[in-house]
mmCIF file of C-alpha atoms in Angstrom:
data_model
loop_
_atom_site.group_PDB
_atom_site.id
_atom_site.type_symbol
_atom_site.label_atom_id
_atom_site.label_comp_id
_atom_site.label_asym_id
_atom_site.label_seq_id
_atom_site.Cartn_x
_atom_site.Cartn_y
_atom_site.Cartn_z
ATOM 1 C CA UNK F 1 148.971 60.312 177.819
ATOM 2 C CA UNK F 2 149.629 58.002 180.483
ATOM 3 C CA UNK F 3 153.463 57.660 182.081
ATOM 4 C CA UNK F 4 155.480 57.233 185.063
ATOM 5 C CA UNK F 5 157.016 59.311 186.715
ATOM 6 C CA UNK F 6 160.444 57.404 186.412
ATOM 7 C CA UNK F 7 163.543 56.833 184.404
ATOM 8 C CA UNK F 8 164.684 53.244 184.047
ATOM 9 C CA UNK F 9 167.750 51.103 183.220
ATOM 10 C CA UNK F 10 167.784 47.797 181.286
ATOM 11 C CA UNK F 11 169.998 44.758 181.981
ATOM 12 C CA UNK F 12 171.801 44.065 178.507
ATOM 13 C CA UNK F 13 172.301 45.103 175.054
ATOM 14 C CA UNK F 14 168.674 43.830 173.980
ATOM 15 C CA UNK F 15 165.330 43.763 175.682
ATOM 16 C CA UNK F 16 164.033 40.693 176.660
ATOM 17 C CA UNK F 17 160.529 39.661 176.315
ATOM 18 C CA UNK F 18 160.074 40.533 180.112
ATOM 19 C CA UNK F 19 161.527 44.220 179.562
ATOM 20 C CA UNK F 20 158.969 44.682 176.751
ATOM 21 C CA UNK F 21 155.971 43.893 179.087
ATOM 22 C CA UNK F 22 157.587 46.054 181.595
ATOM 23 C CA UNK F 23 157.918 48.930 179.361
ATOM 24 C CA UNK F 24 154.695 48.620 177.893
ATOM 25 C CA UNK F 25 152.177 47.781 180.931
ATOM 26 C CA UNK F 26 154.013 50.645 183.138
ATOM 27 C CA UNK F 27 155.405 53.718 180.865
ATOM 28 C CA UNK F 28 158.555 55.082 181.937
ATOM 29 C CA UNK F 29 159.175 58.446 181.087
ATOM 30 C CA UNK F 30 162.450 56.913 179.797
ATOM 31 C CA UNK F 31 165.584 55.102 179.413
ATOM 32 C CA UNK F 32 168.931 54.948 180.424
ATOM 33 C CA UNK F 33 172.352 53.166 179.238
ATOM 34 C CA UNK F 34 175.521 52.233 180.271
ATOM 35 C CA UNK F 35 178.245 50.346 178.486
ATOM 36 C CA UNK F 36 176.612 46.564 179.523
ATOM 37 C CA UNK F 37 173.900 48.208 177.094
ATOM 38 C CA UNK F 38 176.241 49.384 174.196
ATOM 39 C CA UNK F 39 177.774 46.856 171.785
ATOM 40 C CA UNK F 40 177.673 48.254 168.227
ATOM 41 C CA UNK F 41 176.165 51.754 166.610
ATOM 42 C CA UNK F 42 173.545 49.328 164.903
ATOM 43 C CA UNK F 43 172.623 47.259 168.533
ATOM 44 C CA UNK F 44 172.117 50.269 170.010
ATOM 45 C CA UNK F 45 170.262 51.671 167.310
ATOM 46 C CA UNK F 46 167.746 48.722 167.624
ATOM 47 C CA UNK F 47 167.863 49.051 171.296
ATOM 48 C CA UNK F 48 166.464 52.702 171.402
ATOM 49 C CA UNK F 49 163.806 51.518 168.855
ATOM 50 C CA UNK F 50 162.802 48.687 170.636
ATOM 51 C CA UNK F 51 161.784 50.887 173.564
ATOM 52 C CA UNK F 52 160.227 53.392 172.006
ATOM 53 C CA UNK F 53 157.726 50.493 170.584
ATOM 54 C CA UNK F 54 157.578 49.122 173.745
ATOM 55 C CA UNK F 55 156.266 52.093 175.396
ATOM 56 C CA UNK F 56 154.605 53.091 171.993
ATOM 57 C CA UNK F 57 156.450 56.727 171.451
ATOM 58 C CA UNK F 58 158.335 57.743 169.033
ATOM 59 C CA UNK F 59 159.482 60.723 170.965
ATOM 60 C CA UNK F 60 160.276 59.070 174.346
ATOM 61 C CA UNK F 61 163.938 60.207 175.509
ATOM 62 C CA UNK F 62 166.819 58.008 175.921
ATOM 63 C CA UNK F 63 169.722 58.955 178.092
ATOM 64 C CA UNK F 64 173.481 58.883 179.086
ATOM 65 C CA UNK F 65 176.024 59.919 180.687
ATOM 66 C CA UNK F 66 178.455 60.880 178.328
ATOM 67 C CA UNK F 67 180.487 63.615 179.973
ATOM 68 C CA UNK F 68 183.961 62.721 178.077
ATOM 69 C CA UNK F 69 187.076 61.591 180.018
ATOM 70 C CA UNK F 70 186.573 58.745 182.494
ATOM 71 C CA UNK F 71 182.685 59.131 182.415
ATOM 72 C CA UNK F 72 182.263 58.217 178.632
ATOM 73 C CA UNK F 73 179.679 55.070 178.320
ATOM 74 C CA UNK F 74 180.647 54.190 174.418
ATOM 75 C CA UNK F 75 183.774 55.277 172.688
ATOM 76 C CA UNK F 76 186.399 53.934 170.272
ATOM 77 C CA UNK F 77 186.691 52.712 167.393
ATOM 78 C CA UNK F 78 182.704 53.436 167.108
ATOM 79 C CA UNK F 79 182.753 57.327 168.231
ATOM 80 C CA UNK F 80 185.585 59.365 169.304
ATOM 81 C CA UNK F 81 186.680 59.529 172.702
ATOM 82 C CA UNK F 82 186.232 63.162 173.784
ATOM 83 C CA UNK F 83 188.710 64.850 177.154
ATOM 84 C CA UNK F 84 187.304 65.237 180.188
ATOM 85 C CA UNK F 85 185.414 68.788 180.842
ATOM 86 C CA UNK F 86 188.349 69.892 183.272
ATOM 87 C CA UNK F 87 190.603 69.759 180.645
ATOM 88 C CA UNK F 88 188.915 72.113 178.398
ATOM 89 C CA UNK F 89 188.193 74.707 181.787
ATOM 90 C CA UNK F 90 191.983 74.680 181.576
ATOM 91 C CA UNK F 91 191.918 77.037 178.622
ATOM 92 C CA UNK F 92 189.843 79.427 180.148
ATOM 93 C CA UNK F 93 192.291 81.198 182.038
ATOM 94 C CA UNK F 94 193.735 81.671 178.978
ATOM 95 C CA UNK F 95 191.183 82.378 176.528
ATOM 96 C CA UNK F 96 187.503 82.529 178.026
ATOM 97 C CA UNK F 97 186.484 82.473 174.584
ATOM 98 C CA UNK F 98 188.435 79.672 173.310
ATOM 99 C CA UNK F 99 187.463 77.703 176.317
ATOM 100 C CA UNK F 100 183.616 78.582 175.500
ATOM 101 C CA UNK F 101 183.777 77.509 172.178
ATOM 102 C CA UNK F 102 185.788 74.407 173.077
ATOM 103 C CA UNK F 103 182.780 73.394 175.730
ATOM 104 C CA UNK F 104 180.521 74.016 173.105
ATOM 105 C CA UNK F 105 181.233 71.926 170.855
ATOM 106 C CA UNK F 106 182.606 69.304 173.106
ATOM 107 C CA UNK F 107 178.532 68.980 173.733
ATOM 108 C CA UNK F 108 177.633 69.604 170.288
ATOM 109 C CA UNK F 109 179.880 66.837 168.649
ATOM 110 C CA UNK F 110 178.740 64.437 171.291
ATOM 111 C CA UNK F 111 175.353 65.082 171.102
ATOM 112 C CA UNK F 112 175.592 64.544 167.038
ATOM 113 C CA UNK F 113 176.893 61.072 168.452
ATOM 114 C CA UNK F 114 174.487 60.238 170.672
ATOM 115 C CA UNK F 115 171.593 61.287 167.996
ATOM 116 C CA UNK F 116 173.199 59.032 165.314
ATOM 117 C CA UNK F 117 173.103 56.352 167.690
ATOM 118 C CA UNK F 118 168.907 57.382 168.864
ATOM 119 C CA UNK F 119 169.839 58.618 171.945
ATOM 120 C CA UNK F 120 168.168 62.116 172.521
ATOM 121 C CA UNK F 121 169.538 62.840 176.867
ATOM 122 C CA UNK F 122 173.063 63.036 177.987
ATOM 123 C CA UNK F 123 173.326 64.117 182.015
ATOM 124 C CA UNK F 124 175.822 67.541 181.752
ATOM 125 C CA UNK F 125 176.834 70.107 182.041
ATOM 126 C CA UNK F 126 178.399 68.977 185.240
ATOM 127 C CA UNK F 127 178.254 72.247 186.905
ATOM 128 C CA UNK F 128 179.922 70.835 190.587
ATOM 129 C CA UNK F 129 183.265 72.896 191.632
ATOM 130 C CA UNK F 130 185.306 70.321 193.822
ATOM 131 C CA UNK F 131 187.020 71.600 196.922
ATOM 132 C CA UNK F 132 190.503 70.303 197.600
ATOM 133 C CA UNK F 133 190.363 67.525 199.637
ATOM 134 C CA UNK F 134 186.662 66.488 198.135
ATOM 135 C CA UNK F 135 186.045 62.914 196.725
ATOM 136 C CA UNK F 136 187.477 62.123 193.225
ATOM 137 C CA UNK F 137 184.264 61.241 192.377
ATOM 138 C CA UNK F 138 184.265 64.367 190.829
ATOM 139 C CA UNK F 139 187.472 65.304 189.737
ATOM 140 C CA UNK F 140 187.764 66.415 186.363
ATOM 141 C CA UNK F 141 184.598 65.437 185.659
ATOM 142 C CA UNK F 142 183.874 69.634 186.612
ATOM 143 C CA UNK F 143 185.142 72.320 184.529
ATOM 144 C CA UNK F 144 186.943 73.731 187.756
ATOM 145 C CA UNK F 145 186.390 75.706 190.828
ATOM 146 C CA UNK F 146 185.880 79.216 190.097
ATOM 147 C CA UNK F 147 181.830 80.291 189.742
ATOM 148 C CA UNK F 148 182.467 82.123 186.357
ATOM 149 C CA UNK F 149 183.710 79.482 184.700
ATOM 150 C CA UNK F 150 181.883 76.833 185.557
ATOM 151 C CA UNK F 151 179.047 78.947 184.517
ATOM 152 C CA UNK F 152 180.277 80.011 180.614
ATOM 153 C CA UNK F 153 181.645 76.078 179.977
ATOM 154 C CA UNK F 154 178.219 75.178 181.493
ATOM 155 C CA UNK F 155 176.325 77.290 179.715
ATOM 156 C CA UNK F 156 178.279 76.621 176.390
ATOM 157 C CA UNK F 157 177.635 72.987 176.956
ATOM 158 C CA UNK F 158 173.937 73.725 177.309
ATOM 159 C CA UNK F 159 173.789 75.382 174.129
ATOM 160 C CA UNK F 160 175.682 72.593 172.625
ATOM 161 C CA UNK F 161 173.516 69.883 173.502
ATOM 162 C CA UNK F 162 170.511 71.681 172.533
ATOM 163 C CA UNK F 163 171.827 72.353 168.916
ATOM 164 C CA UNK F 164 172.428 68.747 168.604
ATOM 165 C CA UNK F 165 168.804 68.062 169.456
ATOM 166 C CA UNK F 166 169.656 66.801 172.638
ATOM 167 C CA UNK F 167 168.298 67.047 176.422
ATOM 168 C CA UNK F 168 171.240 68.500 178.678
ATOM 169 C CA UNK F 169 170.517 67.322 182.144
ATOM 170 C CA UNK F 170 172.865 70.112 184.633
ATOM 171 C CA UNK F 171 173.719 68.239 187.890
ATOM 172 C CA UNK F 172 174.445 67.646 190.714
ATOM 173 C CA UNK F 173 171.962 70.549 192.115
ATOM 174 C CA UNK F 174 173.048 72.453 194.630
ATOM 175 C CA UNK F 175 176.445 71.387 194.188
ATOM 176 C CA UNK F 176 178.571 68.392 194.789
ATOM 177 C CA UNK F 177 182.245 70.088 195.292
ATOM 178 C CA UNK F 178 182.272 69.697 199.014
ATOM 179 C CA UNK F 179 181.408 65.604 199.352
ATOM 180 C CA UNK F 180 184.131 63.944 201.371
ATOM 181 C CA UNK F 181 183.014 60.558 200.289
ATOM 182 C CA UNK F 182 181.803 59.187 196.815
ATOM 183 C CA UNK F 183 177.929 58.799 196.894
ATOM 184 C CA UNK F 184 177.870 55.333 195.118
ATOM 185 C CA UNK F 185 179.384 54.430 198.661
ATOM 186 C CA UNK F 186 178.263 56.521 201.361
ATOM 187 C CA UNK F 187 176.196 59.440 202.037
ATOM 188 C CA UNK F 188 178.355 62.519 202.114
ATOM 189 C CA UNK F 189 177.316 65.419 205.213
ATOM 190 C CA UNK F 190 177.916 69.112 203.663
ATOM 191 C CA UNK F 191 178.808 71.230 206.849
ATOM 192 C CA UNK F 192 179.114 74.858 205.339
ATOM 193 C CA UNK F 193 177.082 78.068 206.031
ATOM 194 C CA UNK F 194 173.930 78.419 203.835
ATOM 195 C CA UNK F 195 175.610 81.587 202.831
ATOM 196 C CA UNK F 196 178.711 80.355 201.322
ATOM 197 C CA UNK F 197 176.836 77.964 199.216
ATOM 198 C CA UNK F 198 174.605 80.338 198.108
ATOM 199 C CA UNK F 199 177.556 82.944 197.411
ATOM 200 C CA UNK F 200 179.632 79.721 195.465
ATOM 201 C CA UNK F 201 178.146 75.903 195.016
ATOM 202 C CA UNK F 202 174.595 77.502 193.934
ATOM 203 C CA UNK F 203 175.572 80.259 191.609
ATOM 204 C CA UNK F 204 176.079 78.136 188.255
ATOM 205 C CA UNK F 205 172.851 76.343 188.975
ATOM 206 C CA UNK F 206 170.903 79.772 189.775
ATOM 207 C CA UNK F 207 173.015 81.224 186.270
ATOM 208 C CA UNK F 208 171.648 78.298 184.470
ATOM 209 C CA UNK F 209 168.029 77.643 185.756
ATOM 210 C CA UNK F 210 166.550 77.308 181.922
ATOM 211 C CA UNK F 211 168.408 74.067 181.533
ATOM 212 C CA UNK F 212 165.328 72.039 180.727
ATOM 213 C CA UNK F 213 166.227 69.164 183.452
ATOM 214 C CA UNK F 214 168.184 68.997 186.404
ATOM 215 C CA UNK F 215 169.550 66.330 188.356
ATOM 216 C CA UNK F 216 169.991 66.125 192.395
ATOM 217 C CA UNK F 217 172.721 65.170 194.742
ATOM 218 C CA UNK F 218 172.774 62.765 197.440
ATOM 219 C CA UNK F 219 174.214 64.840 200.270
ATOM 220 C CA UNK F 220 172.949 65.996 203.037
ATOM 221 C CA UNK F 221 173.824 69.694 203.596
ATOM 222 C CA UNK F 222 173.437 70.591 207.334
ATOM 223 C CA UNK F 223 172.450 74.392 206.966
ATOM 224 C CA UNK F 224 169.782 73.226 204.558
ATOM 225 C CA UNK F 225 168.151 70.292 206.224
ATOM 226 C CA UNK F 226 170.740 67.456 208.452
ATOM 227 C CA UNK F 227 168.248 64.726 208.475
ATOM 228 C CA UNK F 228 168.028 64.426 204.490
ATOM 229 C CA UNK F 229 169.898 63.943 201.377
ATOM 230 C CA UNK F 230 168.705 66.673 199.031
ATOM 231 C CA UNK F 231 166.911 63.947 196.839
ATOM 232 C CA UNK F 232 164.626 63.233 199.404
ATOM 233 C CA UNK F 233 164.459 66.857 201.451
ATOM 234 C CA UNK F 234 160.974 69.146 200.447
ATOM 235 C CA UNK F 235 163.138 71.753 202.369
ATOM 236 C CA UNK F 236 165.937 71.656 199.871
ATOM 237 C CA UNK F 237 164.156 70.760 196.631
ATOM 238 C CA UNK F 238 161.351 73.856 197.400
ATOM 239 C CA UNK F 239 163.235 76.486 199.091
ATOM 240 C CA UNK F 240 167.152 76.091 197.774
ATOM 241 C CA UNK F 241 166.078 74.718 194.029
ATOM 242 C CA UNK F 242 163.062 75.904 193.281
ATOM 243 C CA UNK F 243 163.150 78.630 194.602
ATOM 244 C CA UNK F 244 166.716 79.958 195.847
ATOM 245 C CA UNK F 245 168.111 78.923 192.315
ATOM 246 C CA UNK F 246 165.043 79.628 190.603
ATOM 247 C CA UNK F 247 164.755 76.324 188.522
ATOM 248 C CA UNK F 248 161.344 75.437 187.370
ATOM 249 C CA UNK F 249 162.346 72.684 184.890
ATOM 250 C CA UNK F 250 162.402 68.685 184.975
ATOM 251 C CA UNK F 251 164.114 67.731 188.251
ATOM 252 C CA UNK F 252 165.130 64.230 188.557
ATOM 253 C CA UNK F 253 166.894 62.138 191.202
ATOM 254 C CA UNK F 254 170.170 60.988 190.881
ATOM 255 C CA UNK F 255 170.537 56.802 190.612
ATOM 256 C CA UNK F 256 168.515 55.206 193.320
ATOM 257 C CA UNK F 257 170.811 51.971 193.640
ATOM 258 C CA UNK F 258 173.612 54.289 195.197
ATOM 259 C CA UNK F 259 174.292 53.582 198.658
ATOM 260 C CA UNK F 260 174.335 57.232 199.874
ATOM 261 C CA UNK F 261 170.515 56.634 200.008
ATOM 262 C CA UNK F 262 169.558 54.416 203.009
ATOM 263 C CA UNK F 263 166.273 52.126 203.345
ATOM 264 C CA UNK F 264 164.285 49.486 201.359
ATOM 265 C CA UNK F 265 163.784 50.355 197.677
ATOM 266 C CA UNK F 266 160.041 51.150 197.638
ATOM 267 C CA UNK F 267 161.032 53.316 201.053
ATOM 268 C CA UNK F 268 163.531 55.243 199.193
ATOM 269 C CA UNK F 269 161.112 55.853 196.172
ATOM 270 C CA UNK F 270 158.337 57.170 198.556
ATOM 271 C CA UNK F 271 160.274 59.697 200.177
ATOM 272 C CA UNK F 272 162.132 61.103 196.624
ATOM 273 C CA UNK F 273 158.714 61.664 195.357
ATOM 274 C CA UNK F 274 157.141 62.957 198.536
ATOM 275 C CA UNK F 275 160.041 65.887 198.455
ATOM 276 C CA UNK F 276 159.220 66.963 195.243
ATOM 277 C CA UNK F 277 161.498 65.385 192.744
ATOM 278 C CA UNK F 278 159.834 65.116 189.221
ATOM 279 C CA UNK F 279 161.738 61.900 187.976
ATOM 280 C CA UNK F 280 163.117 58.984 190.297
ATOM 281 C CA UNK F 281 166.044 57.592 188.214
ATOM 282 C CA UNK F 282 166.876 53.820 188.658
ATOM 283 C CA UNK F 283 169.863 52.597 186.253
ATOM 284 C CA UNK F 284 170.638 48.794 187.300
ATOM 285 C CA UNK F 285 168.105 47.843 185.303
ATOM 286 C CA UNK F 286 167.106 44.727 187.684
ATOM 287 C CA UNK F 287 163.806 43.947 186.728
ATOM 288 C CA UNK F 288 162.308 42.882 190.374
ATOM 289 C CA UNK F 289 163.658 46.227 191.266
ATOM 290 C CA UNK F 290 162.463 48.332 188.511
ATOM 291 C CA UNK F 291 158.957 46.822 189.061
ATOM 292 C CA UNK F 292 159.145 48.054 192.638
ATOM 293 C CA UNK F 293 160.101 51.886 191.219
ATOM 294 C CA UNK F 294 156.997 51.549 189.228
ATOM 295 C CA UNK F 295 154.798 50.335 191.414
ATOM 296 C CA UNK F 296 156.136 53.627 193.774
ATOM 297 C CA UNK F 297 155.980 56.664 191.421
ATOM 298 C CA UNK F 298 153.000 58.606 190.626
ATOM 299 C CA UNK F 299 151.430 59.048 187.241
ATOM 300 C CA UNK F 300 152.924 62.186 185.469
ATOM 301 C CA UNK F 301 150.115 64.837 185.740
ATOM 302 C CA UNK F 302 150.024 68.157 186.761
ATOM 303 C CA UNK F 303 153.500 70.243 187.096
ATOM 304 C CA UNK F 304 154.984 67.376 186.629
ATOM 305 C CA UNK F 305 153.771 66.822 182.840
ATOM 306 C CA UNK F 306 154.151 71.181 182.574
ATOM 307 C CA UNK F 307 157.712 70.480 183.321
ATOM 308 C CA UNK F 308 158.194 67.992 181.042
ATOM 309 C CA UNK F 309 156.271 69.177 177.986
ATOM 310 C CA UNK F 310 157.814 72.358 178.356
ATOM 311 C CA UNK F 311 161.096 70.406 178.128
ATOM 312 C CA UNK F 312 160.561 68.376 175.141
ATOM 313 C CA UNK F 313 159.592 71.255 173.278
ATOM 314 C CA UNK F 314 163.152 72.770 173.671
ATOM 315 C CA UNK F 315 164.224 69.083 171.988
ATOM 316 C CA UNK F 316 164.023 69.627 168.526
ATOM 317 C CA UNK F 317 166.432 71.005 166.910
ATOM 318 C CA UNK F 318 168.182 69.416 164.030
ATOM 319 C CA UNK F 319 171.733 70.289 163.469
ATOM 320 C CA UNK F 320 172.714 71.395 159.543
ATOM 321 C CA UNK F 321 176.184 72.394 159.499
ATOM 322 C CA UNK F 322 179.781 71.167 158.476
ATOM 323 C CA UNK F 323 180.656 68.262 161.209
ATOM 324 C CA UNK F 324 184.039 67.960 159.871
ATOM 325 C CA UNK F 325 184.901 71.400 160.020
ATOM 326 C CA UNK F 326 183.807 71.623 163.335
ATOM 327 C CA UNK F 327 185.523 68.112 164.678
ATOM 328 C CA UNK F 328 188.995 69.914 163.531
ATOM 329 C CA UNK F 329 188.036 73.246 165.010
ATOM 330 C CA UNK F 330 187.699 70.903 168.089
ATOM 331 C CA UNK F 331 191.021 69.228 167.835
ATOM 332 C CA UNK F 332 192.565 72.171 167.850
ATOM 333 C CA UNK F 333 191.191 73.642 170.965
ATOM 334 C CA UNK F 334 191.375 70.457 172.367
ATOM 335 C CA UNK F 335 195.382 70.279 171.962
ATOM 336 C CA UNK F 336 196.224 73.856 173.223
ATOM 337 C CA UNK F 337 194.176 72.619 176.502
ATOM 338 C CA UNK F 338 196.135 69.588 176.739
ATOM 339 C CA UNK F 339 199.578 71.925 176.548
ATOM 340 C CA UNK F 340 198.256 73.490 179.400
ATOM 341 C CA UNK F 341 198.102 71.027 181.305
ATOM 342 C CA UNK F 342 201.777 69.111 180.081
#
């Protein structure tokens, strides 16, 4: 079967006759949306549909970010709005079991969402443990700081997605605690020994390396290679991910538009693909620009299709159980973490 090796964005809420052409002529692996793509549960319905005839699979994966809290693409009245994942990490000190079942189905419940609506991808478990004084960019968007419990939420959340029959996406590998500056704006410079990452920022990637796909982090991390951001740096996507953490599964690039990465488009593209990224991941969904991506990325052959076969496969599992039950089971946990934190 014949794709590309990228991920791509589209402008609006429906495809236009130019986004079809796109979609069919080049074959994105596939799609991701944002809230100028989500309207209505039926819109987006038809919107997922819509690309998959485009591209002519039935199967072809359509992502979000839907982490909860301030990263939450589509929420009320349509789906519930669901607390950020450092709220729930707040029970953990508590109750590591509580807190474990509260990540879990945190990523179940959403996941049930996001299949309702034909979405089959969201990007978590956000497995980065912010330093103090590190961008907000992060924030509560992590479970919290300690390497345990990052890695039982994450895990949890892993599980949870994959019972809802949908693709978790752990990020931002090797970590992005320690950035200074938001990526979106800058590029952030990581100047820590190589063996306090590995001892800290690496461990809940290297505790999860089955997570099907994996996203990287713009930052350049001095002790692993100062001239590159990860996303772009063989060094750091061969010897710290692949093999340091052990993670043989789908590794895609974070968004390409951010300004952390420097250089013309097509530029940028080339050297994310030379370093060994599976997946370049443009979101804008700029046409000219996605054309560019295309024109850039490889076929998916090789490892590359391994990787993402393999991953697929772990995408099918359809959920049977009592949603309601579960929703209140959720509430519940969700309110003792929020009297933590009053």
């Amino acid at each position: 079967m014949f794709l590309k090796s990228f991920i791509s964005g589209c402008l609006g809420p429906e495809l236009s006759a130019e986004d079809n052409a796109f979609f069919r002529d080049q074959q994105p692996v596939g799609l991701i949306l944002f809230a100028r793509n989500m309207e209505t549960p039926e819109q987006i319905r038809r919107l997922c549909a819509d690309f998959r005839e485009a591209v002519g699979r039935a199967d072809a994966p359509v992502f979000i970010d839907q982490e909860g809290g301030r990263v939450q693409r589509f929420g009320a009245p349509h789906v519930p709005v669901y607390p950020a994942a450092g709220t729930l990490g707040l029970l953990y000190g508590q109750d590591p079991e509580a807190a474990k079942r509260a990540a879990y189905l945190h990523a179940l419940l959403i996941g049930l969402d996001l299949r309702d609506l034909g979405l089959t991808g969201n990007c978590i478990p956000c497995l980065d443990m912010p330093i103090e004084g590190a961008s907000n960019i992060i924030g509560l968007r992590a479970y919290g700081s300690d390497v345990r419990l990052v890695s039982d939420m994450g895990r949890a959340a892993m599980d949870g997605c994959l019972a809802a029959g949908v693709m978790p996406v752990m990020k931002h590998m090797p970590g992005h605690g320690r950035a200074l500056v938001d990526t979106h704006l800058a590029l952030p410079e990581v100047d820590v020994s190589f063996a306090e990452l590995e001892a800290r920022d690496f461990m809940p990637f290297k505790l999860l390396n089955d997570c099907p796909m994996g996203m990287t982090a713009h930052i350049v991390f001095k002790e692993i290679d100062g001239d590159h951001p990860v996303t772009q740096s063989s060094y750091a996507i061969q010897r710290v991910i692949r093999e340091a953490i052990g993670f043989d599964g789908v590794l895609m690039s974070d968004d390409i538009s951010m300004k952390a990465l420097g250089g013309e488009l097509k530029e940028r593209v080339e050297k994310i693909v030379a370093a060994g990224c599976d997946l370049v991941l443009h979101c804008n969904g700029e046409l000219d620009e996605m054309k560019v991506v295309a024109s850039a990325v490889p076929e998916v052959e090789g490892k590359r299709a391994e990787r993402l076969e393999a991953a697929m496969q772990r995408n099918t599992q359809v959920f049977d159980g009592d949603v309601h039950a579960l929703r209140a089971e959720f509430d519940e946990l969700t309110a003792k973490a929020k009297g933590i934190d009053a």
